[in-house]
Amino acid sequence: MPAEPENAQDPLPPAATVLGRRGALLAAGAVLAAGIGAAADELAHKELTARHGRSAAPPPEGAAVPFHGPRQAGVTTSQQPATQLLAFDLPQTTVAAGRQTLRGVLDALTRTLADAGSEAPSDLRLAGGGTTRLSSLVGVGPALATRLSLDVPAGFAELPAFPGDRLDPARGGGDLLVQLCAADRWTLTVVAELVGTAARSAGALPRWTQSGFLSPTAPGTTPRNLFGFKDGTANPDAAQDEQFVWGPPGAHQNGTVLVYRRIRMDVAGFAALPGDRRERMIGRRAGDGVPLTGTAEHDDPDIYAKNPDGSYVIPADAHVRLTSPRLDGGARMLRRSYSYDDGPADRGLLFCAFMRDPGQFVRVQDRLATRDALAPFLQHQASAVAYVLPGAADGGSLGDRLWT
Ligand code: HEM
């Protein structure tokens, strides 16, 4: 296979990591992982296989998504139809007072989310129609981690500015990020209110919130974005998650980094382009998501394949070429994006991607910002990055390992 000229890296080395490698393995993580119930494992396995469109029994009807476990469920649980993101700030005080407030907020969020997602939520509004199937995650932002000297992965930092960014600080950033996912808006509205109340009463200040939704998607199939293309096809499998999504063995192996971008899309402008032009801009067919070089949706796009006239089958400015893992030493990010609709002039994608090394997002977005054929139809309006904490053990709290 020819080497990609612009990025001379080994084809498939482990991802370059910015997460601190701790020499001594924290045995606690492994013990905890082993101690989690078989039911949770089975469910997680089914969720994972569903995520990749392989045949998998759908999760048991009505089963709650386990909240407790080594990892937070909101990362790899199969994508649910709706999401709500909430960001909070913490008051700027002394380190000791800030740590105390953060502990209080994380305790309150742990209690609230565990209860809301359980088989028997205490809020009657969540108890009417079977379990909520709520999955959630909580993360901390880089500024808070620095202010309070939290034990987050080395190199976890704010994202740099990218060409074309039009970021509204009031819609991005934040000390704490919570993502809720569920089957319906009712659940999200109720849980978002409970989360807001819990966080505020423990001292956090609401910063922004954003709702999103998926296209109707049968189990095992890929949702579409508002440009009409399947979005989320080329995601890592479970083994690749271990290599590229979750932290390296050690203190952060059950954490990951979430990159969030609120991207407004010129849906009408894109729809006005000829269909074959749109497919060349993406590098895949619109109807079935098959790469222009392949015959099945999950075929790897071959960015080296050429037409008889010497041009690339997947054009130089196609989205799947510029985002190809082949340009990043094989590294993959787990994309779990949602659409949003905040009025006719403001619709787009809530790009949500999980990765061990946020530098991977930076490399990809650096290419996209200036060369992506989609760029004239996109505007990045908000941005956030969060270290998604390891899960809470039964009886424990999220963030138990932030203080060491
Ligand atoms: C509104 C903006 C965007 C749209 C409409 C969009 C759409 C798509 C579509 C249709 C695909 C092909 C299907 C798939 O594999 O999921 C794709 C793939 C991909 N996109 Fe995006 N995308 C957007 C923004 C981004 C951003 C900001 C990044 C990262 C910086 C990104 C990274 C990727 C990656 C890594 C792939 C998979 C490439 C592969 O492994 O073949 N996308 N995107």
PDB file of C-alpha atoms in Angstrom, residues 173-375:
ATOM      1  CA  GLY A 173     -16.644  25.346  27.369  1.00  0.00           C
ATOM      2  CA  GLY A 174     -17.424  24.794  31.010  1.00  0.00           C
ATOM      3  CA  ASP A 175     -15.995  23.228  34.167  1.00  0.00           C
ATOM      4  CA  LEU A 176     -18.346  20.251  34.145  1.00  0.00           C
ATOM      5  CA  LEU A 177     -20.085  18.573  31.241  1.00  0.00           C
ATOM      6  CA  VAL A 178     -23.016  16.175  31.559  1.00  0.00           C
ATOM      7  CA  GLN A 179     -24.416  14.271  28.597  1.00  0.00           C
ATOM      8  CA  LEU A 180     -27.728  12.497  28.932  1.00  0.00           C
ATOM      9  CA  CYS A 181     -29.038  10.084  26.295  1.00  0.00           C
ATOM     10  CA  ALA A 182     -32.449   8.430  26.278  1.00  0.00           C
ATOM     11  CA  ALA A 183     -35.198   7.137  24.084  1.00  0.00           C
ATOM     12  CA  ASP A 184     -37.384  10.206  24.367  1.00  0.00           C
ATOM     13  CA  ARG A 185     -37.417  13.911  25.139  1.00  0.00           C
ATOM     14  CA  TRP A 186     -39.643  13.485  28.179  1.00  0.00           C
ATOM     15  CA  THR A 187     -36.992  11.548  30.044  1.00  0.00           C
ATOM     16  CA  LEU A 188     -34.305  14.032  29.059  1.00  0.00           C
ATOM     17  CA  THR A 189     -36.345  17.045  30.096  1.00  0.00           C
ATOM     18  CA  VAL A 190     -37.100  15.553  33.498  1.00  0.00           C
ATOM     19  CA  VAL A 191     -33.563  14.274  34.127  1.00  0.00           C
ATOM     20  CA  ALA A 192     -32.001  17.532  32.913  1.00  0.00           C
ATOM     21  CA  GLU A 193     -34.106  19.386  35.430  1.00  0.00           C
ATOM     22  CA  LEU A 194     -33.088  16.976  38.212  1.00  0.00           C
ATOM     23  CA  VAL A 195     -29.435  17.265  37.208  1.00  0.00           C
ATOM     24  CA  GLY A 196     -29.667  21.064  37.114  1.00  0.00           C
ATOM     25  CA  THR A 197     -31.246  21.206  40.548  1.00  0.00           C
ATOM     26  CA  ALA A 198     -28.729  18.772  42.043  1.00  0.00           C
ATOM     27  CA  ALA A 199     -25.750  20.607  40.562  1.00  0.00           C
ATOM     28  CA  ARG A 200     -27.003  24.047  41.545  1.00  0.00           C
ATOM     29  CA  SER A 201     -27.806  23.085  45.088  1.00  0.00           C
ATOM     30  CA  ALA A 202     -24.283  21.718  45.440  1.00  0.00           C
ATOM     31  CA  GLY A 203     -22.819  25.025  44.251  1.00  0.00           C
ATOM     32  CA  ALA A 204     -22.445  24.690  40.451  1.00  0.00           C
ATOM     33  CA  LEU A 205     -23.551  27.454  38.077  1.00  0.00           C
ATOM     34  CA  PRO A 206     -25.401  26.551  34.872  1.00  0.00           C
ATOM     35  CA  ARG A 207     -23.437  27.596  31.768  1.00  0.00           C
ATOM     36  CA  TRP A 208     -25.141  26.196  28.665  1.00  0.00           C
ATOM     37  CA  THR A 209     -27.389  23.372  27.575  1.00  0.00           C
ATOM     38  CA  GLN A 210     -28.128  21.878  24.176  1.00  0.00           C
ATOM     39  CA  SER A 211     -30.562  19.257  22.973  1.00  0.00           C
ATOM     40  CA  GLY A 212     -30.128  16.945  20.016  1.00  0.00           C
ATOM     41  CA  PHE A 213     -31.777  14.013  18.279  1.00  0.00           C
ATOM     42  CA  LEU A 214     -31.085  11.164  15.898  1.00  0.00           C
ATOM     43  CA  SER A 215     -32.833  10.252  12.685  1.00  0.00           C
ATOM     44  CA  PRO A 216     -35.126   7.240  13.132  1.00  0.00           C
ATOM     45  CA  THR A 217     -32.657   4.359  13.083  1.00  0.00           C
ATOM     46  CA  ALA A 218     -33.430   0.641  13.201  1.00  0.00           C
ATOM     47  CA  PRO A 219     -31.205  -1.327  15.603  1.00  0.00           C
ATOM     48  CA  GLY A 220     -27.887  -2.197  14.008  1.00  0.00           C
ATOM     49  CA  THR A 221     -28.131   0.473  11.316  1.00  0.00           C
ATOM     50  CA  THR A 222     -26.418   3.843  11.022  1.00  0.00           C
ATOM     51  CA  PRO A 223     -28.264   7.126  11.658  1.00  0.00           C
ATOM     52  CA  ARG A 224     -28.281   9.906   9.075  1.00  0.00           C
ATOM     53  CA  ASN A 225     -27.277  13.533   9.565  1.00  0.00           C
ATOM     54  CA  LEU A 226     -29.231  16.506   8.170  1.00  0.00           C
ATOM     55  CA  PHE A 227     -27.228  16.382   4.917  1.00  0.00           C
ATOM     56  CA  GLY A 228     -28.930  13.009   4.427  1.00  0.00           C
ATOM     57  CA  PHE A 229     -25.792  10.859   4.728  1.00  0.00           C
ATOM     58  CA  LYS A 230     -25.246   7.981   7.112  1.00  0.00           C
ATOM     59  CA  ASP A 231     -23.023   9.295   9.899  1.00  0.00           C
ATOM     60  CA  GLY A 232     -21.177   6.995  12.270  1.00  0.00           C
ATOM     61  CA  THR A 233     -20.363   4.136   9.903  1.00  0.00           C
ATOM     62  CA  ALA A 234     -16.603   3.991  10.320  1.00  0.00           C
ATOM     63  CA  ASN A 235     -16.438   3.792  14.076  1.00  0.00           C
ATOM     64  CA  PRO A 236     -13.922   1.729  16.041  1.00  0.00           C
ATOM     65  CA  ASP A 237     -14.835  -1.777  17.154  1.00  0.00           C
ATOM     66  CA  ALA A 238     -14.545  -2.907  20.774  1.00  0.00           C
ATOM     67  CA  ALA A 239     -10.849  -3.848  20.465  1.00  0.00           C
ATOM     68  CA  GLN A 240     -10.063  -0.516  18.810  1.00  0.00           C
ATOM     69  CA  ASP A 241     -11.976   1.268  21.580  1.00  0.00           C
ATOM     70  CA  GLU A 242      -9.425  -0.134  24.036  1.00  0.00           C
ATOM     71  CA  GLN A 243      -6.579   1.179  21.925  1.00  0.00           C
ATOM     72  CA  PHE A 244      -7.899   4.528  20.788  1.00  0.00           C
ATOM     73  CA  VAL A 245     -10.897   5.546  22.900  1.00  0.00           C
ATOM     74  CA  TRP A 246     -10.287   4.534  26.514  1.00  0.00           C
ATOM     75  CA  GLY A 247      -7.242   5.747  28.373  1.00  0.00           C
ATOM     76  CA  PRO A 248      -4.058   3.666  28.432  1.00  0.00           C
ATOM     77  CA  PRO A 249      -3.585   1.063  31.184  1.00  0.00           C
ATOM     78  CA  GLY A 250      -3.196   2.886  34.456  1.00  0.00           C
ATOM     79  CA  ALA A 251      -5.059   5.565  36.330  1.00  0.00           C
ATOM     80  CA  HIS A 252      -7.061   6.743  33.322  1.00  0.00           C
ATOM     81  CA  GLN A 253      -7.869   3.462  31.595  1.00  0.00           C
ATOM     82  CA  ASN A 254     -11.570   3.795  32.297  1.00  0.00           C
ATOM     83  CA  GLY A 255     -11.757   7.424  31.245  1.00  0.00           C
ATOM     84  CA  THR A 256     -11.799   9.038  27.836  1.00  0.00           C
ATOM     85  CA  VAL A 257     -11.934  12.502  26.317  1.00  0.00           C
ATOM     86  CA  LEU A 258     -15.097  13.935  24.761  1.00  0.00           C
ATOM     87  CA  VAL A 259     -14.771  16.546  22.046  1.00  0.00           C
ATOM     88  CA  TYR A 260     -17.997  18.438  21.401  1.00  0.00           C
ATOM     89  CA  ARG A 261     -18.561  20.827  18.509  1.00  0.00           C
ATOM     90  CA  ARG A 262     -21.833  22.515  17.674  1.00  0.00           C
ATOM     91  CA  ILE A 263     -21.651  22.769  13.886  1.00  0.00           C
ATOM     92  CA  ARG A 264     -24.285  24.726  11.986  1.00  0.00           C
ATOM     93  CA  MET A 265     -24.965  23.175   8.586  1.00  0.00           C
ATOM     94  CA  ASP A 266     -26.198  24.947   5.457  1.00  0.00           C
ATOM     95  CA  VAL A 267     -28.696  22.198   4.821  1.00  0.00           C
ATOM     96  CA  ALA A 268     -30.532  23.971   1.989  1.00  0.00           C
ATOM     97  CA  GLY A 269     -27.304  25.003   0.234  1.00  0.00           C
ATOM     98  CA  PHE A 270     -25.956  21.454   0.340  1.00  0.00           C
ATOM     99  CA  ALA A 271     -29.266  19.973  -0.823  1.00  0.00           C
ATOM    100  CA  ALA A 272     -29.198  22.279  -3.856  1.00  0.00           C
ATOM    101  CA  LEU A 273     -25.983  20.634  -5.160  1.00  0.00           C
ATOM    102  CA  PRO A 274     -26.229  17.786  -7.682  1.00  0.00           C
ATOM    103  CA  GLY A 275     -26.394  14.375  -5.993  1.00  0.00           C
ATOM    104  CA  ASP A 276     -23.141  13.048  -7.471  1.00  0.00           C
ATOM    105  CA  ARG A 277     -21.319  16.195  -6.354  1.00  0.00           C
ATOM    106  CA  ARG A 278     -22.581  15.680  -2.810  1.00  0.00           C
ATOM    107  CA  GLU A 279     -21.387  12.072  -2.845  1.00  0.00           C
ATOM    108  CA  ARG A 280     -17.916  13.100  -4.042  1.00  0.00           C
ATOM    109  CA  MET A 281     -17.756  15.708  -1.252  1.00  0.00           C
ATOM    110  CA  ILE A 282     -18.377  13.015   1.335  1.00  0.00           C
ATOM    111  CA  GLY A 283     -16.674  10.101  -0.468  1.00  0.00           C
ATOM    112  CA  ARG A 284     -19.621   7.761   0.107  1.00  0.00           C
ATOM    113  CA  ARG A 285     -22.951   7.115  -1.572  1.00  0.00           C
ATOM    114  CA  ALA A 286     -25.886   8.881   0.011  1.00  0.00           C
ATOM    115  CA  GLY A 287     -28.409   6.058  -0.141  1.00  0.00           C
ATOM    116  CA  ASP A 288     -26.498   3.192   1.431  1.00  0.00           C
ATOM    117  CA  GLY A 289     -23.352   4.842   2.799  1.00  0.00           C
ATOM    118  CA  VAL A 290     -21.067   2.645   0.674  1.00  0.00           C
ATOM    119  CA  PRO A 291     -17.633   4.240   0.076  1.00  0.00           C
ATOM    120  CA  LEU A 292     -17.067   5.316  -3.540  1.00  0.00           C
ATOM    121  CA  THR A 293     -14.382   2.620  -3.681  1.00  0.00           C
ATOM    122  CA  GLY A 294     -16.433  -0.201  -2.118  1.00  0.00           C
ATOM    123  CA  THR A 295     -19.468  -2.424  -2.363  1.00  0.00           C
ATOM    124  CA  ALA A 296     -20.722  -2.526   1.255  1.00  0.00           C
ATOM    125  CA  GLU A 297     -21.271   0.180   3.857  1.00  0.00           C
ATOM    126  CA  HIS A 298     -18.607  -1.106   6.211  1.00  0.00           C
ATOM    127  CA  ASP A 299     -15.917  -1.478   3.546  1.00  0.00           C
ATOM    128  CA  ASP A 300     -12.925   0.655   4.417  1.00  0.00           C
ATOM    129  CA  PRO A 301     -12.740   3.668   2.072  1.00  0.00           C
ATOM    130  CA  ASP A 302      -9.682   3.133  -0.142  1.00  0.00           C
ATOM    131  CA  ILE A 303      -8.194   6.597  -0.314  1.00  0.00           C
ATOM    132  CA  TYR A 304      -5.460   5.405  -2.690  1.00  0.00           C
ATOM    133  CA  ALA A 305      -7.739   4.006  -5.428  1.00  0.00           C
ATOM    134  CA  LYS A 306      -7.492   5.923  -8.713  1.00  0.00           C
ATOM    135  CA  ASN A 307      -9.630   6.406 -11.792  1.00  0.00           C
ATOM    136  CA  PRO A 308      -8.171   5.532 -15.222  1.00  0.00           C
ATOM    137  CA  ASP A 309      -7.342   9.238 -15.693  1.00  0.00           C
ATOM    138  CA  GLY A 310      -5.149   9.169 -12.554  1.00  0.00           C
ATOM    139  CA  SER A 311      -7.502  11.143 -10.326  1.00  0.00           C
ATOM    140  CA  TYR A 312      -8.496   9.753  -6.947  1.00  0.00           C
ATOM    141  CA  VAL A 313     -11.832   7.913  -6.801  1.00  0.00           C
ATOM    142  CA  ILE A 314     -12.346   9.519  -3.398  1.00  0.00           C
ATOM    143  CA  PRO A 315     -11.449  13.118  -4.275  1.00  0.00           C
ATOM    144  CA  ALA A 316      -8.668  15.058  -2.594  1.00  0.00           C
ATOM    145  CA  ASP A 317     -11.125  17.245  -0.694  1.00  0.00           C
ATOM    146  CA  ALA A 318     -13.606  14.495   0.234  1.00  0.00           C
ATOM    147  CA  HIS A 319     -14.547  14.327   3.906  1.00  0.00           C
ATOM    148  CA  VAL A 320     -13.720  10.631   4.311  1.00  0.00           C
ATOM    149  CA  ARG A 321     -10.268  11.142   2.771  1.00  0.00           C
ATOM    150  CA  LEU A 322      -9.357  14.012   5.103  1.00  0.00           C
ATOM    151  CA  THR A 323     -10.698  12.157   8.139  1.00  0.00           C
ATOM    152  CA  SER A 324      -9.215   8.813   7.176  1.00  0.00           C
ATOM    153  CA  PRO A 325      -7.428   6.955   9.990  1.00  0.00           C
ATOM    154  CA  ARG A 326      -4.745   6.195   7.412  1.00  0.00           C
ATOM    155  CA  LEU A 327      -3.589   9.782   7.782  1.00  0.00           C
ATOM    156  CA  ASP A 328      -3.309   9.328  11.559  1.00  0.00           C
ATOM    157  CA  GLY A 329      -1.376   6.120  11.988  1.00  0.00           C
ATOM    158  CA  GLY A 330      -4.619   4.128  12.113  1.00  0.00           C
ATOM    159  CA  ALA A 331      -6.048   6.028  15.089  1.00  0.00           C
ATOM    160  CA  ARG A 332      -9.845   6.168  15.273  1.00  0.00           C
ATOM    161  CA  MET A 333     -12.241   8.271  17.278  1.00  0.00           C
ATOM    162  CA  LEU A 334     -15.656   7.074  18.388  1.00  0.00           C
ATOM    163  CA  ARG A 335     -18.233   9.439  16.873  1.00  0.00           C
ATOM    164  CA  ARG A 336     -21.653   9.591  18.481  1.00  0.00           C
ATOM    165  CA  SER A 337     -23.033  12.752  16.975  1.00  0.00           C
ATOM    166  CA  TYR A 338     -26.588  14.065  17.117  1.00  0.00           C
ATOM    167  CA  SER A 339     -28.503  16.545  14.988  1.00  0.00           C
ATOM    168  CA  TYR A 340     -29.936  19.731  16.459  1.00  0.00           C
ATOM    169  CA  ASP A 341     -32.691  22.078  15.373  1.00  0.00           C
ATOM    170  CA  ASP A 342     -32.791  25.526  16.927  1.00  0.00           C
ATOM    171  CA  GLY A 343     -34.913  27.098  14.179  1.00  0.00           C
ATOM    172  CA  PRO A 344     -34.828  27.233  10.375  1.00  0.00           C
ATOM    173  CA  ALA A 345     -31.609  29.255  10.285  1.00  0.00           C
ATOM    174  CA  ASP A 346     -29.823  27.198  12.901  1.00  0.00           C
ATOM    175  CA  ARG A 347     -29.732  23.468  12.278  1.00  0.00           C
ATOM    176  CA  GLY A 348     -26.793  21.168  12.262  1.00  0.00           C
ATOM    177  CA  LEU A 349     -24.693  18.581  13.993  1.00  0.00           C
ATOM    178  CA  LEU A 350     -23.682  18.171  17.608  1.00  0.00           C
ATOM    179  CA  PHE A 351     -20.406  16.465  16.827  1.00  0.00           C
ATOM    180  CA  CYS A 352     -19.552  14.278  19.817  1.00  0.00           C
ATOM    181  CA  ALA A 353     -16.434  12.159  19.608  1.00  0.00           C
ATOM    182  CA  PHE A 354     -14.547  10.152  22.205  1.00  0.00           C
ATOM    183  CA  MET A 355     -10.849   9.509  22.014  1.00  0.00           C
ATOM    184  CA  ARG A 356      -7.834   8.753  24.179  1.00  0.00           C
ATOM    185  CA  ASP A 357      -5.807  11.462  22.547  1.00  0.00           C
ATOM    186  CA  PRO A 358      -7.615  14.744  21.838  1.00  0.00           C
ATOM    187  CA  GLY A 359      -4.622  15.644  19.676  1.00  0.00           C
ATOM    188  CA  GLN A 360      -6.236  13.316  17.151  1.00  0.00           C
ATOM    189  CA  PHE A 361      -9.221  15.646  16.849  1.00  0.00           C
ATOM    190  CA  VAL A 362      -6.856  18.587  16.447  1.00  0.00           C
ATOM    191  CA  ARG A 363      -4.990  16.897  13.598  1.00  0.00           C
ATOM    192  CA  VAL A 364      -8.192  15.927  11.781  1.00  0.00           C
ATOM    193  CA  GLN A 365      -9.901  19.282  12.274  1.00  0.00           C
ATOM    194  CA  ASP A 366      -6.768  21.112  11.114  1.00  0.00           C
ATOM    195  CA  ARG A 367      -7.146  19.279   7.792  1.00  0.00           C
ATOM    196  CA  LEU A 368     -10.921  19.709   7.596  1.00  0.00           C
ATOM    197  CA  ALA A 369     -10.962  23.419   8.444  1.00  0.00           C
ATOM    198  CA  THR A 370      -9.055  24.408   5.333  1.00  0.00           C
ATOM    199  CA  ARG A 371      -9.558  21.575   2.844  1.00  0.00           C
ATOM    200  CA  ASP A 372     -12.847  19.772   3.484  1.00  0.00           C
ATOM    201  CA  ALA A 373     -15.293  20.115   0.571  1.00  0.00           C
ATOM    202  CA  LEU A 374     -17.991  20.410   3.243  1.00  0.00           C
ATOM    203  CA  ALA A 375     -16.311  23.397   4.940  1.00  0.00           C
TER     204      ALA A 375
END
